[in-house]
Amino acid sequence: MDHARVLAQVHDLVKDHIGRGRVADYIPALSRVDPGRFGLALATCDGEVHGVGDWRTPFSVQSVSKVFTLALVLARDGDTIWRRVGREPSGNPFNSLVQLEYENGIPRNPFVNAGALVVTDRLLTLTGDSSGELRSFLREASGNPAVDVDTEVAASEEAHSHRNAALAHFMAGYGNIDNPVQDLLHHYVRQCSLTMNCADLALAAGFLARHGLLADGSRLISRSEAKRINAVMLTCGTYDEAGEFAYRVGLPGKSGVGGGILAVIPGRCTLCVWSPGLDAKGNSVAGVAALDAFTSLTGWSVF
Ligand code: GLU
């Protein structure tokens, strides 16, 4: 396939969507991003990268980080995390508190905030420095040593983290958080505040397209763990809109309120799209449209 030509076609097809939607403003530092940006990168399983638009411009990864923290926990600890977090779509907003009470402090899945807090808590216990561990992994896997935390976004997010603090305290009340809530939030916020570009993220997620293998051929997670992460991305990765995303795009995907979406085509490639305007559920408007156009043009979906 002529990757560059397909990406250019996708860019052309989604021009009208770029700038639509609302930039996330509940984290003040995120609200200053230009909604007119758009980038799309594709990384093949053998590490070739192609891109279009602002694919080299760093953005705030936010919840896309949740895919990687889950992989790092599975890599170190195997299946045990699933005793503390479920794997069903929540049908609720990503930062919802209500479900946790009637489900006894066990979050529905690792991609809602409560679930990601549990995963981060485990990574913190296992490593003593979950955000440092994640940053090292992402630097190595993306080949970009400049991947780092945006300290302004982190500070802004930490100062506005009442809901996440409530989720963490609530789960701690059920015995589902092991570390001090303050430490946990600090690491969680730093993970969300990492800044990467589309190429970095597409390359870093390559192990999900390579059935668990890193670029150098070593194994990060088992083939079945890679399958499972992809499955949870498909069913739970795009907020309370995962059904619509599966319907339109037909790929495992994980979005973040920074406007990024990571998508995986097992055995072929990874894609990362970024455009900051979000729809009402929190997914990038132009990002979803681009992935929809990509799978329609290429026929590359998991279905
Ligand atoms: N750091 C954000 C939060 O915890 C992540 C939200 C997201 O991207 O879904 O609210």
Tab-separated table of C-alpha atoms and ligand atoms in Angstrom:
chain	number	residue	atom	x	y	z
A	1	MET	CA	0.000	0.000	0.000
A	2	ASP	CA	1.133	3.555	-0.680
A	3	HIS	CA	0.823	4.719	2.925
A	4	ALA	CA	1.619	8.370	2.252
A	5	ARG	CA	-1.060	8.580	-0.431
A	6	VAL	CA	-3.728	6.988	1.776
A	7	LEU	CA	-2.891	9.280	4.691
A	8	ALA	CA	-3.094	12.317	2.399
A	9	GLN	CA	-6.478	11.117	1.148
A	10	VAL	CA	-7.710	10.692	4.733
A	11	HIS	CA	-6.514	14.201	5.590
A	12	ASP	CA	-8.394	15.554	2.633
A	13	LEU	CA	-11.579	13.698	3.518
A	14	VAL	CA	-11.692	15.014	7.098
A	15	LYS	CA	-10.818	18.671	6.423
A	16	ASP	CA	-14.362	19.780	7.292
A	17	HIS	CA	-14.206	18.060	10.681
A	18	ILE	CA	-11.001	19.731	11.835
A	19	GLY	CA	-11.731	22.486	14.349
A	20	ARG	CA	-15.145	21.055	15.180
A	21	GLY	CA	-16.038	20.007	18.730
A	22	ARG	CA	-14.812	21.508	21.984
A	23	VAL	CA	-11.337	21.458	23.444
A	24	ALA	CA	-11.284	19.939	26.967
A	25	ASP	CA	-11.386	22.761	29.478
A	26	TYR	CA	-11.847	21.028	32.820
A	27	ILE	CA	-8.051	20.918	33.017
A	28	PRO	CA	-7.257	24.630	32.468
A	29	ALA	CA	-3.848	24.108	30.843
A	30	LEU	CA	-5.439	21.914	28.155
A	31	SER	CA	-7.961	24.545	27.121
A	32	ARG	CA	-5.289	26.675	25.446
A	33	VAL	CA	-4.584	24.185	22.646
A	34	ASP	CA	-5.417	25.300	19.093
A	35	PRO	CA	-8.516	23.299	17.979
A	36	GLY	CA	-7.435	23.582	14.333
A	37	ARG	CA	-4.564	21.109	14.673
A	38	PHE	CA	-4.681	17.682	13.043
A	39	GLY	CA	-2.058	14.965	12.739
A	40	LEU	CA	-2.125	11.307	11.774
A	41	ALA	CA	0.712	8.776	11.910
A	42	LEU	CA	0.937	5.126	10.932
A	43	ALA	CA	3.685	2.814	12.191
A	44	THR	CA	4.082	-0.551	10.492
A	45	CYS	CA	5.019	-3.647	12.488
A	46	ASP	CA	8.603	-3.345	11.273
A	47	GLY	CA	8.882	0.211	12.524
A	48	GLU	CA	8.351	2.243	9.341
A	49	VAL	CA	6.487	5.484	10.108
A	50	HIS	CA	4.368	7.652	7.829
A	51	GLY	CA	2.440	10.765	8.752
A	52	VAL	CA	0.363	13.671	7.600
A	53	GLY	CA	-0.465	17.106	9.048
A	54	ASP	CA	0.773	17.873	12.587
A	55	TRP	CA	2.016	14.346	13.201
A	56	ARG	CA	5.294	15.592	14.706
A	57	THR	CA	3.644	18.084	17.092
A	58	PRO	CA	3.609	16.959	20.729
A	59	PHE	CA	0.285	16.923	22.583
A	60	SER	CA	-0.979	15.820	25.973
A	61	VAL	CA	-1.532	12.049	25.851
A	62	GLN	CA	-4.007	12.030	28.765
A	63	SER	CA	-5.973	8.769	28.839
A	64	VAL	CA	-4.036	7.178	26.000
A	65	SER	CA	-1.459	6.548	28.769
A	66	LYS	CA	-3.885	4.041	30.319
A	67	VAL	CA	-3.106	1.466	27.623
A	68	PHE	CA	0.577	1.509	28.497
A	69	THR	CA	0.202	1.383	32.280
A	70	LEU	CA	-2.061	-1.641	31.854
A	71	ALA	CA	0.525	-3.333	29.625
A	72	LEU	CA	3.320	-2.623	32.121
A	73	VAL	CA	1.300	-4.124	34.971
A	74	LEU	CA	0.390	-7.217	32.944
A	75	ALA	CA	4.054	-7.554	31.935
A	76	ARG	CA	5.189	-7.632	35.570
A	77	ASP	CA	2.283	-9.172	37.366
A	78	GLY	CA	0.265	-11.263	34.918
A	79	ASP	CA	-3.437	-11.696	35.450
A	80	THR	CA	-3.752	-10.713	39.097
A	81	ILE	CA	-4.878	-7.147	38.310
A	82	TRP	CA	-8.214	-8.520	37.073
A	83	ARG	CA	-9.186	-9.286	40.678
A	84	ARG	CA	-9.221	-5.546	41.309
A	85	VAL	CA	-10.670	-4.184	38.081
A	86	GLY	CA	-13.292	-5.499	35.644
A	87	ARG	CA	-13.367	-5.504	31.861
A	88	GLU	CA	-16.887	-4.492	30.933
A	89	PRO	CA	-17.894	-1.222	29.294
A	90	SER	CA	-19.149	1.123	31.963
A	91	GLY	CA	-21.946	2.894	30.096
A	92	ASN	CA	-21.019	5.900	32.245
A	93	PRO	CA	-18.716	8.895	31.809
A	94	PHE	CA	-15.008	8.218	32.359
A	95	ASN	CA	-14.867	9.999	35.704
A	96	SER	CA	-18.166	8.747	37.102
A	97	LEU	CA	-18.456	7.861	40.786
A	98	VAL	CA	-21.904	6.283	40.926
A	99	GLN	CA	-21.135	2.776	39.644
A	100	LEU	CA	-18.317	2.306	42.129
A	101	GLU	CA	-20.632	2.369	45.085
A	102	TYR	CA	-22.977	-0.375	44.002
A	103	GLU	CA	-20.079	-2.433	42.626
A	104	ASN	CA	-18.139	-2.322	45.912
A	105	GLY	CA	-15.162	-0.266	44.818
A	106	ILE	CA	-14.230	-2.482	41.831
A	107	PRO	CA	-14.069	-0.292	38.703
A	108	ARG	CA	-15.746	-1.562	35.550
A	109	ASN	CA	-12.610	-1.498	33.390
A	110	PRO	CA	-9.006	-0.234	33.333
A	111	PHE	CA	-9.783	2.665	30.991
A	112	VAL	CA	-12.250	4.614	33.111
A	113	ASN	CA	-10.404	6.849	35.574
A	114	ALA	CA	-11.201	4.644	38.581
A	115	GLY	CA	-9.807	1.582	36.797
A	116	ALA	CA	-6.694	3.431	35.660
A	117	LEU	CA	-6.120	4.585	39.228
A	118	VAL	CA	-6.179	0.947	40.390
A	119	VAL	CA	-3.741	-0.044	37.617
A	120	THR	CA	-1.450	2.874	38.503
A	121	ASP	CA	-1.656	1.911	42.170
A	122	ARG	CA	-0.419	-1.564	41.277
A	123	LEU	CA	2.379	-0.238	39.063
A	124	LEU	CA	3.410	2.073	41.895
A	125	THR	CA	3.570	-0.854	44.317
A	126	LEU	CA	5.525	-2.957	41.839
A	127	THR	CA	8.059	-0.309	40.813
A	128	GLY	CA	8.042	2.460	43.437
A	129	ASP	CA	7.792	5.014	40.604
A	130	SER	CA	4.994	4.306	38.166
A	131	SER	CA	5.211	7.566	36.231
A	132	GLY	CA	9.010	7.256	35.912
A	133	GLU	CA	8.630	3.673	34.758
A	134	LEU	CA	6.036	4.644	32.163
A	135	ARG	CA	8.158	7.530	30.878
A	136	SER	CA	11.223	5.278	30.497
A	137	PHE	CA	9.167	2.691	28.668
A	138	LEU	CA	7.679	5.263	26.299
A	139	ARG	CA	11.056	6.856	25.570
A	140	GLU	CA	12.524	3.481	24.707
A	141	ALA	CA	9.542	2.135	22.749
A	142	SER	CA	9.043	5.332	20.744
A	143	GLY	CA	12.766	5.875	20.197
A	144	ASN	CA	12.289	9.458	21.361
A	145	PRO	CA	14.367	10.326	24.453
A	146	ALA	CA	12.617	13.715	24.647
A	147	VAL	CA	9.281	12.217	25.762
A	148	ASP	CA	8.514	13.952	29.046
A	149	VAL	CA	5.892	15.249	31.420
A	150	ASP	CA	4.438	18.689	30.693
A	151	THR	CA	4.822	20.068	34.174
A	152	GLU	CA	2.365	22.903	33.547
A	153	VAL	CA	-0.384	20.461	32.537
A	154	ALA	CA	0.518	18.200	35.473
A	155	ALA	CA	0.311	21.069	37.962
A	156	SER	CA	-2.959	22.284	36.465
A	157	GLU	CA	-4.402	18.794	36.574
A	158	GLU	CA	-3.197	18.131	40.099
A	159	ALA	CA	-4.807	21.355	41.269
A	160	HIS	CA	-8.104	20.297	39.700
A	161	SER	CA	-8.137	16.629	40.624
A	162	HIS	CA	-11.028	16.589	43.090
A	163	ARG	CA	-12.987	13.967	41.183
A	164	ASN	CA	-10.010	11.645	40.796
A	165	ALA	CA	-9.187	12.160	44.478
A	166	ALA	CA	-12.771	11.251	45.340
A	167	LEU	CA	-12.563	8.083	43.210
A	168	ALA	CA	-9.261	7.060	44.797
A	169	HIS	CA	-10.418	7.703	48.374
A	170	PHE	CA	-13.647	5.883	47.723
A	171	MET	CA	-11.821	2.800	46.417
A	172	ALA	CA	-9.328	3.035	49.283
A	173	GLY	CA	-12.362	2.779	51.564
A	174	TYR	CA	-13.075	-0.590	49.937
A	175	GLY	CA	-9.450	-1.719	50.323
A	176	ASN	CA	-8.797	-1.459	46.572
A	177	ILE	CA	-5.956	1.095	46.766
A	178	ASP	CA	-2.666	0.201	48.495
A	179	ASN	CA	-0.676	3.444	48.270
A	180	PRO	CA	-1.368	6.827	49.882
A	181	VAL	CA	-3.953	8.587	47.701
A	182	GLN	CA	-1.793	11.704	47.365
A	183	ASP	CA	1.131	9.698	45.949
A	184	LEU	CA	-1.138	7.770	43.643
A	185	LEU	CA	-2.707	10.943	42.219
A	186	HIS	CA	0.712	12.487	41.721
A	187	HIS	CA	1.837	9.569	39.544
A	188	TYR	CA	-1.489	9.259	37.710
A	189	VAL	CA	-1.470	12.946	36.799
A	190	ARG	CA	2.129	12.817	35.590
A	191	GLN	CA	1.274	9.847	33.385
A	192	CYS	CA	-1.663	11.689	31.824
A	193	SER	CA	0.489	14.815	31.362
A	194	LEU	CA	3.133	13.132	29.234
A	195	THR	CA	3.613	14.911	25.937
A	196	MET	CA	4.120	12.880	22.790
A	197	ASN	CA	3.447	13.228	19.098
A	198	CYS	CA	1.474	10.914	16.817
A	199	ALA	CA	4.597	9.114	15.574
A	200	ASP	CA	5.842	8.528	19.148
A	201	LEU	CA	2.553	7.009	20.243
A	202	ALA	CA	2.095	4.867	17.143
A	203	LEU	CA	5.636	3.483	17.529
A	204	ALA	CA	5.327	2.972	21.292
A	205	ALA	CA	2.156	0.911	20.855
A	206	GLY	CA	3.716	-1.328	18.208
A	207	PHE	CA	3.784	-4.278	20.617
A	208	LEU	CA	-0.016	-4.398	20.418
A	209	ALA	CA	0.124	-4.919	16.652
A	210	ARG	CA	3.047	-7.381	17.018
A	211	HIS	CA	1.119	-9.643	19.407
A	212	GLY	CA	3.161	-8.609	22.448
A	213	LEU	CA	6.626	-8.247	20.889
A	214	LEU	CA	8.687	-5.077	21.187
A	215	ALA	CA	10.474	-3.635	18.145
A	216	ASP	CA	13.693	-5.533	18.972
A	217	GLY	CA	11.828	-8.856	18.988
A	218	SER	CA	11.837	-9.263	22.781
A	219	ARG	CA	8.528	-10.007	24.442
A	220	LEU	CA	6.774	-7.417	26.626
A	221	ILE	CA	3.527	-9.328	27.181
A	222	SER	CA	2.153	-12.641	26.008
A	223	ARG	CA	0.219	-13.012	22.775
A	224	SER	CA	-2.973	-13.559	24.734
A	225	GLU	CA	-2.376	-10.494	26.923
A	226	ALA	CA	-1.939	-8.399	23.769
A	227	LYS	CA	-5.186	-9.823	22.435
A	228	ARG	CA	-6.901	-8.957	25.700
A	229	ILE	CA	-5.656	-5.371	25.817
A	230	ASN	CA	-6.856	-4.908	22.238
A	231	ALA	CA	-10.220	-6.417	23.162
A	232	VAL	CA	-10.640	-4.089	26.137
A	233	MET	CA	-9.643	-1.147	23.939
A	234	LEU	CA	-12.334	-2.116	21.455
A	235	THR	CA	-15.056	-2.454	24.090
A	236	CYS	CA	-14.015	0.239	26.587
A	237	GLY	CA	-11.368	2.481	24.997
A	238	THR	CA	-13.398	5.399	23.717
A	239	TYR	CA	-15.445	6.465	26.730
A	240	ASP	CA	-19.166	6.028	26.645
A	241	GLU	CA	-19.022	5.873	22.860
A	242	ALA	CA	-17.136	2.610	22.359
A	243	GLY	CA	-20.096	1.061	20.530
A	244	GLU	CA	-20.279	3.913	18.043
A	245	PHE	CA	-16.489	3.880	17.602
A	246	ALA	CA	-16.493	0.109	16.931
A	247	TYR	CA	-19.364	0.602	14.494
A	248	ARG	CA	-17.660	3.379	12.568
A	249	VAL	CA	-13.982	2.413	12.800
A	250	GLY	CA	-13.907	-1.308	13.591
A	251	LEU	CA	-10.584	-1.204	15.447
A	252	PRO	CA	-9.348	-1.333	19.040
A	253	GLY	CA	-8.822	2.300	20.026
A	254	LYS	CA	-7.998	4.403	23.068
A	255	SER	CA	-8.716	8.087	23.202
A	256	GLY	CA	-7.703	10.879	25.548
A	257	VAL	CA	-9.157	14.300	26.312
A	258	GLY	CA	-6.043	15.875	24.772
A	259	GLY	CA	-7.594	14.862	21.424
A	260	GLY	CA	-5.401	11.853	20.689
A	261	ILE	CA	-6.660	8.424	19.639
A	262	LEU	CA	-4.446	5.365	19.343
A	263	ALA	CA	-5.748	2.517	17.181
A	264	VAL	CA	-4.336	-0.941	16.520
A	265	ILE	CA	-4.581	-3.166	13.466
A	266	PRO	CA	-3.153	-6.443	14.795
A	267	GLY	CA	-0.518	-7.952	12.527
A	268	ARG	CA	-0.303	-4.809	10.378
A	269	CYS	CA	0.247	-1.457	12.038
A	270	THR	CA	-0.711	1.085	14.673
A	271	LEU	CA	-2.269	4.470	13.995
A	272	CYS	CA	-2.309	7.590	16.113
A	273	VAL	CA	-4.452	10.563	15.257
A	274	TRP	CA	-4.644	13.888	17.074
A	275	SER	CA	-7.050	16.779	16.792
A	276	PRO	CA	-8.108	18.602	19.953
A	277	GLY	CA	-11.818	19.308	19.234
A	278	LEU	CA	-13.836	16.728	21.198
A	279	ASP	CA	-17.385	15.474	20.785
A	280	ALA	CA	-19.832	15.390	23.717
A	281	LYS	CA	-18.444	12.049	24.930
A	282	GLY	CA	-14.803	13.205	24.900
A	283	ASN	CA	-13.500	11.725	21.633
A	284	SER	CA	-11.734	13.774	18.976
A	285	VAL	CA	-14.255	14.666	16.241
A	286	ALA	CA	-11.725	14.797	13.415
A	287	GLY	CA	-9.810	11.873	14.944
A	288	VAL	CA	-12.768	9.497	14.800
A	289	ALA	CA	-13.634	10.742	11.307
A	290	ALA	CA	-10.052	10.088	10.163
A	291	LEU	CA	-9.951	6.545	11.504
A	292	ASP	CA	-13.372	5.914	9.980
A	293	ALA	CA	-12.064	7.191	6.615
A	294	PHE	CA	-8.863	5.138	6.956
A	295	THR	CA	-10.613	1.823	7.548
A	296	SER	CA	-13.172	2.583	4.841
A	297	LEU	CA	-10.449	3.369	2.284
A	298	THR	CA	-8.177	0.446	3.133
A	299	GLY	CA	-10.641	-2.183	4.324
A	300	TRP	CA	-8.221	-2.751	7.229
A	301	SER	CA	-10.405	-3.343	10.241
A	302	VAL	CA	-10.634	-6.274	12.614
A	303	PHE	CA	-14.016	-7.226	11.129
B	1	GLU	N1	-6.120	13.102	33.235
B	1	GLU	C1	-7.486	13.098	32.805
B	1	GLU	C2	-8.403	12.843	33.979
B	1	GLU	O1	-8.048	12.070	34.841
B	1	GLU	C3	-7.609	12.029	31.765
B	1	GLU	C4	-8.921	12.089	31.137
B	1	GLU	C5	-8.974	11.433	29.794
B	1	GLU	O2	-8.161	11.681	28.922
B	1	GLU	O3	-9.909	10.648	29.647
B	1	GLU	O4	-9.443	13.396	34.084
